[in-house]
Coordinates of C-alpha atoms and ligand atoms in Angstrom, one line a residue:
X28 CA 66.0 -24.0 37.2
X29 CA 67.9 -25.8 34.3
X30 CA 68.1 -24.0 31.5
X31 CA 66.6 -25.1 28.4
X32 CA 69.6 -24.8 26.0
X33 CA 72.0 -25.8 28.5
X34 CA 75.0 -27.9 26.9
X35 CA 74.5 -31.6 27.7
X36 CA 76.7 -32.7 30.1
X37 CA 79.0 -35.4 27.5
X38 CA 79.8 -38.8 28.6
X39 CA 80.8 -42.4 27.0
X40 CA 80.7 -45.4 28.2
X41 CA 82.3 -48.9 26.4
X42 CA 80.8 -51.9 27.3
X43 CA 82.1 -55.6 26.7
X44 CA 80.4 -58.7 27.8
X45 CA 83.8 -60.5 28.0
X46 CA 84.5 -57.6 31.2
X47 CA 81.8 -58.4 34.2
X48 CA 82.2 -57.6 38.0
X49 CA 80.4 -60.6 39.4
X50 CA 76.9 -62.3 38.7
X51 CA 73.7 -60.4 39.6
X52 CA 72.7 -61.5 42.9
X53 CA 68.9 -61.5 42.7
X54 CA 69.2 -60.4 46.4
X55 CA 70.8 -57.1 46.1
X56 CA 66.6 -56.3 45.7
X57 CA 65.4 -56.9 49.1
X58 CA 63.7 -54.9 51.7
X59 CA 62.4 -54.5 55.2
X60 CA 59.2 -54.9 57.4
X61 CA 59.8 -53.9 60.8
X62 CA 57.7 -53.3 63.7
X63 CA 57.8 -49.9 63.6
X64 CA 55.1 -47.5 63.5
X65 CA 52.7 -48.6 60.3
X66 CA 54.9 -51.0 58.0
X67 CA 53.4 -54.2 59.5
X68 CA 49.9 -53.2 61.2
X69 CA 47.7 -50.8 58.4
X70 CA 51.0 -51.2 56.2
X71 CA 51.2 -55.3 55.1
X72 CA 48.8 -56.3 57.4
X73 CA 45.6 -55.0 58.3
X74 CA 42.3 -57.5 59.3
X75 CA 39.0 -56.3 58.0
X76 CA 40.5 -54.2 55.1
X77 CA 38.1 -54.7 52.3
X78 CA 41.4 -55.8 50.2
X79 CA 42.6 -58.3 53.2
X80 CA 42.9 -62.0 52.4
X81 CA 41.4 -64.0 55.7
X82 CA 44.7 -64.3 57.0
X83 CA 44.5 -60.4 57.2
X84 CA 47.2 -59.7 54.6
X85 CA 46.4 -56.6 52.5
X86 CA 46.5 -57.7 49.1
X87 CA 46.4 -54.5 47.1
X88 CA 50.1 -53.9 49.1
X89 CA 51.0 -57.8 48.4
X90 CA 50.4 -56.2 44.3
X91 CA 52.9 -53.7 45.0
X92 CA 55.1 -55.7 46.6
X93 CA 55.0 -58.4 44.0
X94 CA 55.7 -55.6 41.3
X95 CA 58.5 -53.7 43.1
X96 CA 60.0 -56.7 42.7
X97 CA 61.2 -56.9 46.6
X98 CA 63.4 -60.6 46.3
X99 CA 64.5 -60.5 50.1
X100 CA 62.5 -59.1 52.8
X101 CA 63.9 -58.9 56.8
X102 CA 62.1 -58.8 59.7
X103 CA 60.8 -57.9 62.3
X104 CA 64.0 -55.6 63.0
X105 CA 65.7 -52.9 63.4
X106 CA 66.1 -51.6 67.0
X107 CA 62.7 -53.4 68.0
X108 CA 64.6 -56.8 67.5
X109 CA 66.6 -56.0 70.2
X110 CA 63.5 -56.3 72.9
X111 CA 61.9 -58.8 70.7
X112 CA 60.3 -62.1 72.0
X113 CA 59.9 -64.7 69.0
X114 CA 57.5 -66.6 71.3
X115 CA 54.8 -63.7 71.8
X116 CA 54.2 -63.7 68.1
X117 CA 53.7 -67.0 67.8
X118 CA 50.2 -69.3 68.7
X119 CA 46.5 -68.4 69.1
X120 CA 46.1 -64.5 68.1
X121 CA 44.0 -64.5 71.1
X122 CA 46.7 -65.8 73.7
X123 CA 49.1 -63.3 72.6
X124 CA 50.6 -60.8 75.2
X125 CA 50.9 -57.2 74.7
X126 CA 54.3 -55.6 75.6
X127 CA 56.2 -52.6 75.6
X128 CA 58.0 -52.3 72.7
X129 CA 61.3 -50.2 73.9
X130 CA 62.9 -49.3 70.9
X131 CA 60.2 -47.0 69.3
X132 CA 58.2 -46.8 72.5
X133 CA 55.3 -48.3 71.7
X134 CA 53.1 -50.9 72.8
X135 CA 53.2 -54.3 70.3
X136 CA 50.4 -56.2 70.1
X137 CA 51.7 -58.9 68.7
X138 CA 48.9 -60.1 66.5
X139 CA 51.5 -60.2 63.8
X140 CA 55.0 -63.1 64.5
X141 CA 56.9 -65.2 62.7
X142 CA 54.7 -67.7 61.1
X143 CA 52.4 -64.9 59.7
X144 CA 55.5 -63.3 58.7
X145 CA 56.7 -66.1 56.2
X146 CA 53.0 -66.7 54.9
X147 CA 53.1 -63.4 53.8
X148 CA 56.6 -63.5 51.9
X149 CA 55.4 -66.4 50.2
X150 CA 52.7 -64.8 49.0
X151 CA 54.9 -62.2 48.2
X152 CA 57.5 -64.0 46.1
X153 CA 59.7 -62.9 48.5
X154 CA 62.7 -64.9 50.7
X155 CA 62.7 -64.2 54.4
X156 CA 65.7 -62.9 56.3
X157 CA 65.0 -63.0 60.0
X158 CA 67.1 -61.1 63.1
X159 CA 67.9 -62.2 66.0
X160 CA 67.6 -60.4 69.4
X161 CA 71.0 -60.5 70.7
X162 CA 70.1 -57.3 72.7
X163 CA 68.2 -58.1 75.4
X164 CA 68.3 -62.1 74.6
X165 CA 71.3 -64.1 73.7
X166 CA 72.2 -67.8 72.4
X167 CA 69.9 -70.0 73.7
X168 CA 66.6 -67.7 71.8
X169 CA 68.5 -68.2 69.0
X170 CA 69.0 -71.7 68.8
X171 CA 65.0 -71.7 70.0
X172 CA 63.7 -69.7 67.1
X173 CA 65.8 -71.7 64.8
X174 CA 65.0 -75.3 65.7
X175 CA 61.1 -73.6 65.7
X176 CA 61.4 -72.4 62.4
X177 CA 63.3 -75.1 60.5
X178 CA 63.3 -78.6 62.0
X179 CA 61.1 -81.0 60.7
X180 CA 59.6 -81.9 63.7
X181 CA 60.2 -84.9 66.5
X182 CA 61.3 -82.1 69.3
X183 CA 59.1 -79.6 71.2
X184 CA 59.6 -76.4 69.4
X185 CA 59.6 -78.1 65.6
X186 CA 55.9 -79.6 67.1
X187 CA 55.0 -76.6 68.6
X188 CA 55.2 -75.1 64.9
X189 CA 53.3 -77.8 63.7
X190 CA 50.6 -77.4 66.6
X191 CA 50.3 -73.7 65.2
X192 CA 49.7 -74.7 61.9
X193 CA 53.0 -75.6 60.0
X194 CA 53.8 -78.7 59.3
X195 CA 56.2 -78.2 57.0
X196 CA 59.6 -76.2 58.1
X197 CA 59.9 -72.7 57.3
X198 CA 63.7 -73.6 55.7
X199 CA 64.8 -69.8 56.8
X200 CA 68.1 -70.0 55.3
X201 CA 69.2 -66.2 56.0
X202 CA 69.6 -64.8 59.7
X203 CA 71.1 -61.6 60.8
X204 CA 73.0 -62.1 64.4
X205 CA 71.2 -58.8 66.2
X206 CA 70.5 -55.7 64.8
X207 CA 73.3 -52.3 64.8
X208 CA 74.3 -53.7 68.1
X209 CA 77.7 -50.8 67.5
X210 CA 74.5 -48.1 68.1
X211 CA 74.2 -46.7 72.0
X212 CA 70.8 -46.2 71.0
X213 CA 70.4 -50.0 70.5
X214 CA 68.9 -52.1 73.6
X215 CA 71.6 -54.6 74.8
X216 CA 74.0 -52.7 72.8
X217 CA 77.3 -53.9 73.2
X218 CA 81.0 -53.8 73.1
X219 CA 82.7 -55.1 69.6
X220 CA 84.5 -57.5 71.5
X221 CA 81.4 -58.7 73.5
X222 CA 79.0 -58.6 70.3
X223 CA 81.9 -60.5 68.7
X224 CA 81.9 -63.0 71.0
X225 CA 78.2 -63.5 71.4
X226 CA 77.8 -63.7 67.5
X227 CA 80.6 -66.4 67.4
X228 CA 79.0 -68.5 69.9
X229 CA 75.0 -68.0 68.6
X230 CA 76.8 -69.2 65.0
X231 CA 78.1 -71.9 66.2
X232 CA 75.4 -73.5 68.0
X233 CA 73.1 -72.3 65.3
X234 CA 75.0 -74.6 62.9
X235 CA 74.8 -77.6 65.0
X236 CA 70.7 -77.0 64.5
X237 CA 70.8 -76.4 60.7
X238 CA 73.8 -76.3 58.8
X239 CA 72.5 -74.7 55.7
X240 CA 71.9 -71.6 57.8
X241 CA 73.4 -67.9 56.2
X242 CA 74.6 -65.4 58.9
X243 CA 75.2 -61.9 58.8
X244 CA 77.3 -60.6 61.7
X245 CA 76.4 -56.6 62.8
X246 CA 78.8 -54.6 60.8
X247 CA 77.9 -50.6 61.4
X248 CA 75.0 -48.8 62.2
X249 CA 76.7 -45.8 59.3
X250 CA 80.0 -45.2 58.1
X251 CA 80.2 -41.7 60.4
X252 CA 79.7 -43.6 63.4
X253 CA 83.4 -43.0 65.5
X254 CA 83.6 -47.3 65.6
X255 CA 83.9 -47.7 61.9
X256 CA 86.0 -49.9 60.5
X257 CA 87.7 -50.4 64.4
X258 CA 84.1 -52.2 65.3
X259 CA 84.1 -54.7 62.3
X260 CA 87.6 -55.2 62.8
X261 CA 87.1 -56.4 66.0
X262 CA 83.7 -58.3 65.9
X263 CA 85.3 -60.2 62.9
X264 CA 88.3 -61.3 64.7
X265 CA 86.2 -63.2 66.6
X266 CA 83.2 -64.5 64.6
X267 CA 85.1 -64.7 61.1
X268 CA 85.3 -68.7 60.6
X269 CA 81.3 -68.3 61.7
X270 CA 79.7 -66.1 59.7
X271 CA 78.7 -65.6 55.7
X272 CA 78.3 -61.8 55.3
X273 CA 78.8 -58.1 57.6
X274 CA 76.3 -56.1 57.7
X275 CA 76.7 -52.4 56.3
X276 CA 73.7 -49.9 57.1
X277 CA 73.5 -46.6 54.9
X278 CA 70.7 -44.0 55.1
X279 CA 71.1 -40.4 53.2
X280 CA 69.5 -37.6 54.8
X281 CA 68.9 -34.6 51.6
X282 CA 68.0 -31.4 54.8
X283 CA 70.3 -28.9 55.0
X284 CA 72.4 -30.0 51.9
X285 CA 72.1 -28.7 48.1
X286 CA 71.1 -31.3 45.5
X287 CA 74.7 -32.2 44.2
X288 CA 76.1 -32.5 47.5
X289 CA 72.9 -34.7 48.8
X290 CA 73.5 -36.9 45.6
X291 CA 77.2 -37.1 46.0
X292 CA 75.7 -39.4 49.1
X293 CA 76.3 -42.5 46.5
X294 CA 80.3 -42.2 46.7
X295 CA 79.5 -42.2 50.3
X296 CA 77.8 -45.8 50.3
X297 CA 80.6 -47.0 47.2
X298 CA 83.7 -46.3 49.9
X299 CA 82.0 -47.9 53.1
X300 CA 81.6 -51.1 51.2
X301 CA 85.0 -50.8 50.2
X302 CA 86.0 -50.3 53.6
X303 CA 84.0 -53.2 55.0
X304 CA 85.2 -55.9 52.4
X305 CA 89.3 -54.1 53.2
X306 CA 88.4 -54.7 56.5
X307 CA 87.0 -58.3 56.2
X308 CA 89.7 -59.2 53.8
X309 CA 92.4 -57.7 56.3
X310 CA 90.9 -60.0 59.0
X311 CA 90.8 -63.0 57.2
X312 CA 94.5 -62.7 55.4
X313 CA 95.4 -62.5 59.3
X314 CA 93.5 -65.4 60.0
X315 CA 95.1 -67.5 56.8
X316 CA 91.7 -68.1 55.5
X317 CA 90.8 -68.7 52.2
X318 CA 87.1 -67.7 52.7
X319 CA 85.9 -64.6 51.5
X320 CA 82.8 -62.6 53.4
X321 CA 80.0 -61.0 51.9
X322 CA 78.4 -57.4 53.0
X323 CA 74.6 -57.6 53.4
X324 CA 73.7 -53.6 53.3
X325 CA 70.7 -54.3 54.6
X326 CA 68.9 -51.3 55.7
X327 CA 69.8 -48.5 53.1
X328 CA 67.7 -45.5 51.4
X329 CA 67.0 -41.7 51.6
X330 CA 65.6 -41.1 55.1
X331 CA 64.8 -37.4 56.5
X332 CA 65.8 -38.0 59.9
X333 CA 65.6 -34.6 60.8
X334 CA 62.1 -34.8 60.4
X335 CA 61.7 -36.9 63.3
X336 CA 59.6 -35.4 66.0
X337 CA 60.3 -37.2 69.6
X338 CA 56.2 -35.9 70.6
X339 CA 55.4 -38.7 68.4
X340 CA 56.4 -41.1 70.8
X341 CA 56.0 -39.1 73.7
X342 CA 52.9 -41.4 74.7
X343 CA 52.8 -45.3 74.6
X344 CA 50.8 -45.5 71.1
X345 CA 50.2 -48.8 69.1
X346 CA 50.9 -48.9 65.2
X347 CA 51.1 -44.8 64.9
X348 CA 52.1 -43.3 62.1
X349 CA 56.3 -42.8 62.7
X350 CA 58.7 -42.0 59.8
X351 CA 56.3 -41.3 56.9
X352 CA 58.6 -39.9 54.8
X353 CA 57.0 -38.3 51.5
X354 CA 60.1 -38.8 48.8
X355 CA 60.2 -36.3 45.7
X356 CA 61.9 -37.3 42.4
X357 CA 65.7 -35.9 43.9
X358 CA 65.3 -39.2 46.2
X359 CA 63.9 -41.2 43.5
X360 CA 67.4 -39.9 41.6
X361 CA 69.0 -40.9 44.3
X362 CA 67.3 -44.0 45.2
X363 CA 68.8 -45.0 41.3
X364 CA 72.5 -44.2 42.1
X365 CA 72.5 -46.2 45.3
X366 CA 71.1 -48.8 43.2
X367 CA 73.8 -48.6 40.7
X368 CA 76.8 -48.2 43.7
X369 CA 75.3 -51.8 45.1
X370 CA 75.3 -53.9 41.5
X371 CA 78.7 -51.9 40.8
X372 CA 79.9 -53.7 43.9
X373 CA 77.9 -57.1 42.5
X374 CA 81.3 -59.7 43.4
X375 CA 81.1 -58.4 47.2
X376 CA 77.6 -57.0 48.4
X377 CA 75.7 -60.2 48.3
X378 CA 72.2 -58.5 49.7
X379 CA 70.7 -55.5 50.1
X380 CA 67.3 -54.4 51.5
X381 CA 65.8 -51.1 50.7
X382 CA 64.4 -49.9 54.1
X383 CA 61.7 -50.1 54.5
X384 CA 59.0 -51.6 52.6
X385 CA 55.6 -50.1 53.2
X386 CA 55.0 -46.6 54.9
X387 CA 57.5 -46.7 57.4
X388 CA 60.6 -44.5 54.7
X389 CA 59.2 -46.6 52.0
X390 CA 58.4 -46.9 48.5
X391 CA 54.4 -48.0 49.4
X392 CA 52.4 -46.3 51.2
X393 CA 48.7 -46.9 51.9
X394 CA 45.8 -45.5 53.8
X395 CA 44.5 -46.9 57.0
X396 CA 40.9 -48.9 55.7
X397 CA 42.3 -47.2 52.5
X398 CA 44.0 -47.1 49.4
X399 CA 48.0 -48.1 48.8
X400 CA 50.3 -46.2 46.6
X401 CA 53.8 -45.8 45.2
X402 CA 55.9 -43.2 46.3
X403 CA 58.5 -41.7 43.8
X404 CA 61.6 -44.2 44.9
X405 CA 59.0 -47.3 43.8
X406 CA 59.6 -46.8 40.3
X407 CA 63.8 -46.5 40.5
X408 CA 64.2 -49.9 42.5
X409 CA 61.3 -51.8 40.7
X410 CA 62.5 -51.2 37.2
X411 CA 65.8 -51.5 37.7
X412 CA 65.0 -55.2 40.0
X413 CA 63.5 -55.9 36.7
X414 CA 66.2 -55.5 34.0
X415 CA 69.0 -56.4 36.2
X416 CA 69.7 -59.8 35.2
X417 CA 73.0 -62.2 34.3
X418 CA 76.2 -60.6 34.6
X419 CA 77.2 -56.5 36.0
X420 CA 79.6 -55.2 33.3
X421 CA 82.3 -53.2 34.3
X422 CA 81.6 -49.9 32.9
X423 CA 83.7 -46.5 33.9
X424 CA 82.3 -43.7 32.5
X425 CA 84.2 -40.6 31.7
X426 CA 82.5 -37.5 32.2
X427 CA 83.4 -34.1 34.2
X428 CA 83.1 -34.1 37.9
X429 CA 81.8 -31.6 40.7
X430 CA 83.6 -31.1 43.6
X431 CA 81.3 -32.2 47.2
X432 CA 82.4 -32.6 50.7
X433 CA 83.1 -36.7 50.1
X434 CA 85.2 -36.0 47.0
X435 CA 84.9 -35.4 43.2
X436 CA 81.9 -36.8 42.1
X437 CA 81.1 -37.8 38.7
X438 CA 77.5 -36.0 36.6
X439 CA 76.9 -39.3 35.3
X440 CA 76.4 -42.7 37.8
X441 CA 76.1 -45.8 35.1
X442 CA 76.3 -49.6 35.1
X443 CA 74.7 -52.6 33.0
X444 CA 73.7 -56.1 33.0
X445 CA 73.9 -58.3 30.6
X446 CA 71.8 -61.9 30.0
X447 CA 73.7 -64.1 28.3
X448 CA 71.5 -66.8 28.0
X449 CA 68.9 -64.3 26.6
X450 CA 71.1 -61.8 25.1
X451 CA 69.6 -59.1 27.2
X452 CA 71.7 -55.7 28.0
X453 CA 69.8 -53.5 30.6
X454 CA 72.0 -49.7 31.5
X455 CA 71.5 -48.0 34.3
X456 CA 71.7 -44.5 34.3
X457 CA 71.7 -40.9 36.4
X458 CA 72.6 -37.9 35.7
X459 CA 73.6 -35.6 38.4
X460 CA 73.8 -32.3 36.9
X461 CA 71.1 -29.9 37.6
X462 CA 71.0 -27.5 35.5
X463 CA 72.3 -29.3 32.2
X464 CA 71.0 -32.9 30.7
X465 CA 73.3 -35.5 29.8
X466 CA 74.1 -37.3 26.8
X467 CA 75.4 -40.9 27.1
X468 CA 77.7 -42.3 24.3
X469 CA 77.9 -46.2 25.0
X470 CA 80.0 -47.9 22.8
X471 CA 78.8 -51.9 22.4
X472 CA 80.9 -52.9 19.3
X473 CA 81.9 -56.1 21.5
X474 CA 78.3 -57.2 20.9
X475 CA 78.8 -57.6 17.6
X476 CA 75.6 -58.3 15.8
X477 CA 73.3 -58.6 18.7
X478 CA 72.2 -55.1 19.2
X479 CA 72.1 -54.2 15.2
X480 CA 68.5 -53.3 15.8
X481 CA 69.2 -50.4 18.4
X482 CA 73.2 -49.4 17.7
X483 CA 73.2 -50.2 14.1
X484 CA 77.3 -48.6 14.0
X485 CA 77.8 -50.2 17.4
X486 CA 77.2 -47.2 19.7
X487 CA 74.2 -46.1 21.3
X488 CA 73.3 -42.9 22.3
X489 CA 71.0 -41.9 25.5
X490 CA 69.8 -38.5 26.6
X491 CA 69.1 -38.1 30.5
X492 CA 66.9 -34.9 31.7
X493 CA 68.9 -32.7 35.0
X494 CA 69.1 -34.5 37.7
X495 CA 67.1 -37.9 36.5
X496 CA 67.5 -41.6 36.0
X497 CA 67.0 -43.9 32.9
X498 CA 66.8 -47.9 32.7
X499 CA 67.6 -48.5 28.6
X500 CA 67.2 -51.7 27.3
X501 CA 68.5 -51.9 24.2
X502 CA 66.2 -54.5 21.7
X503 CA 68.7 -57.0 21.1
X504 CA 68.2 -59.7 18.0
X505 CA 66.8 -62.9 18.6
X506 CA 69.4 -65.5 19.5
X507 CA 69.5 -68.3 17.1
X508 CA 67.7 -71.2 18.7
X509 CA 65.5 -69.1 21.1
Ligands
AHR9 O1 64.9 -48.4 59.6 C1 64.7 -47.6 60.8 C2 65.8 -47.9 61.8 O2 67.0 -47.5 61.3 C3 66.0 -49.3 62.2 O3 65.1 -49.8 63.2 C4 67.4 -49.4 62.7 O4 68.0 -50.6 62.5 C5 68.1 -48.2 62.0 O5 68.8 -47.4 62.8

């Protein structure tokens, strides 16, 4: 219980637009629609709702999506990739096969594939980011799904898009070579060396189809897996020259742990990235090359995995309820700070997809035939996809630290963007304490004029409850001219 007259915890900040880590990718804000349990079936996509669109797209979830502000969205996996077949979801809904779906054992009907899948991001706002199965499928699927999805047309599978309805390309620029294919769990899973292999090869021939293609090789499934850092190591030996970004996957389990050391999570996610871009810089200074990969974190969030309850897939179920995590506002506090580690790390991480999006550990939530809602981590990740914008500033707060299992962790987590076409500062804040509340100096003298409205003698000063996050935007003046 905090205590009401509790000394603040004290920290300061200075900020300086001339000091910036790296532009704000707007895809450090995506997320994740897997077949798994409800995210796509009752979750984004559910015919004869009374909100769906005729194409059966829910649209009071399409509203949340729009205003979480979700930039990137992947698809359709996770482990189901990795038994997927791109054909199945593809063609007259009524032709389409029923399967086994072996990752979550379930059965997948399939009334939901690729094409539907980029309607609904552009109704969303949202890019797509497909995976490939390299699990139980290889090269030549690849290469299949690709010429499908983005050649104009003139060949069988370009026409066999248009037949289904498409006649323009898809132009799906971002494509994740397999899915955690380090994981034993993972169907087809694989050796580095043999993952690193295949993924060379499926890059290759994928750039002969479309050039303009961005690929993300399978970094690790979590930084405690025994592979880490050995696995990319290895895979990138091989598919280096290839590939655009490594994958990093992160997920923060609160059972069993107190609430500092749950939060302390955050300097967990900050040192695997470092590791990941070490480890990618290591293999290409060995390789002589002057190309410089990018991590794509793309599953990350707070996910009770001890909750998980085998009986729920104990028969072969379609679209049942899996992974419905309920998030309180510890996760929401958390949800912040990994949000802060990924802009912090703006220059390397170049996307990021909360996972997931809807139901399935994820911010929205909705009722079968009923209502949708936002869970507690909605309102972290939308307002902070909101002011992000321009430039991360370095900023190093100095404040007391706690001792956890990962290392000494600091009470207060900050960062900021600033705009500089529009002037705009936005900070990002959490405080970690919880018993005490935080007080923030930030000193913005180096803004000179700009924010005279909010920091009249250049500081600004911002009070954070126990264990809470804060997005400040300081009212700036009015450029001249704008
Ligand atoms: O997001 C849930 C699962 O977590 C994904 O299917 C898998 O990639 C990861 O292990």
């Amino acid at each position: 219980m905090p205590r009401a007259d509790a000394d603040p915890v004290a920290a300061t900040l200075t900020l300086d637009p001339a000091f910036t880590v790296g532009p704000v990718d707007s895809r450090l804000f995506g997320s994740f629609v897997e077949h798994l349990g409800r995210c796509v079936y009752t979750g984004i996509f559910e015919p004869g709702h009374p909100s769906a669109d005729e194409r059966g797209f829910r649209s009071d979830v399409l509203d949340l999506v729009r205003e979480l502000g979700a930039t990137v969205v992947r698809y359709p996996g996770g482990n189901f990739v990795s038994g997927y077949r791109w054909e199945d979801g593809t063609g007259r809904a009524a032709d389409r096969p029923r399967r086994l779906d072996l990752a979550w054992h379930a059965i997948e009907s399939n009334a939901f594939g690729t094409g539907e899948f980029v309607d609904w991001c552009r109704e969303a706002g949202a890019e797509p980011m497909l995976a490939l199965n390299l699990g139980t499928r290889g090269m030549q699927e690849a290469v299949d799904l690709l010429e499908y999805c983005n050649h104009p047309g003139g060949t069988r599978l370009s026409d066999l898009r248009r037949e289904h309805g498409a006649a323009e390309p898809y132009d799906v620029r971002l494509w994740c070579l397999g899915n955690e294919m380090d994981g034993p769990w993972q169907v087809g899973h694989r050796s580095a060396a043999e993952y690193g292999a295949l993924a060379a090869r499926t890059a290759r021939a994928m750039r002969l189809v479309d050039p303009r293609v961005e690929l993300v090789a399978c970094g690790s499934s979590h930084s405690g897996m025994p592979t880490f850092g050995s696995w990319e190591a290895t895979v990138l030996e091989q598919c280096y020259d290839t590939v655009d970004l490594v994958s990093l996957h992160s997920y923060y389990d609160p059972t069993g742990k107190s609430v500092p050391e749950f939060l302390a999570g955050a300097l967990d996610l900050d040192r695997s990235i470092d590791a990941v871009v070490a480890t990618a810089d290591h293999v290409g200074a060995r390789l002589r090359s002057r190309k410089r990969l990018q991590v794509s974190v793309d599953e990350w969030n707070v996910w009770y995995v001890s909750r998980w309850d085998p009986a729920a897939v104990a028969e072969w179920r379609e679209a049942g309820p899996l992974l419905e995590d309920t998030y309180d506002d510890v996760d929401a506090t958390m949800v912040a700070s990994l949000l802060v580690t990924l802009l912090r790390h703006a220059d390397r991480v170049g996307v990021a997809c909360l996972a997931q999006l809807v139901n399935v550990i994820a911010p929205i939530r909705t009722e079968p035939g009923g209502r949708a809602w936002r869970q507690t981590t909605f309102a972290p990740f939308a307002q902070i996809a909101a002011a992000a914008r321009g430039s991360v500033l370095r900023a190093e707060p100095r404040v007391a630290t706690y001792e956890s299992e990962v290392g000494d962790v600091p009470l207060v987590d900050a960062t900021a963007t600033y705009d500089e076409e529009s002037g705009e500062l936005a900070l990002m804040l959490v405080n970690r304490s919880v018993d005490r509340p935080a007080r923030v100096r930030v000193d913005v003298r180096a803004f000179g004029d700009a924010l005279a409205g909010s920091a009249p003698d250049g500081l600004l000063e911002i009070d954070l409850d126990p264990v809470s996050w804060r997005v400040v935007r300081p009212a700036t003046d009015p450029r001249p001219g704008s």
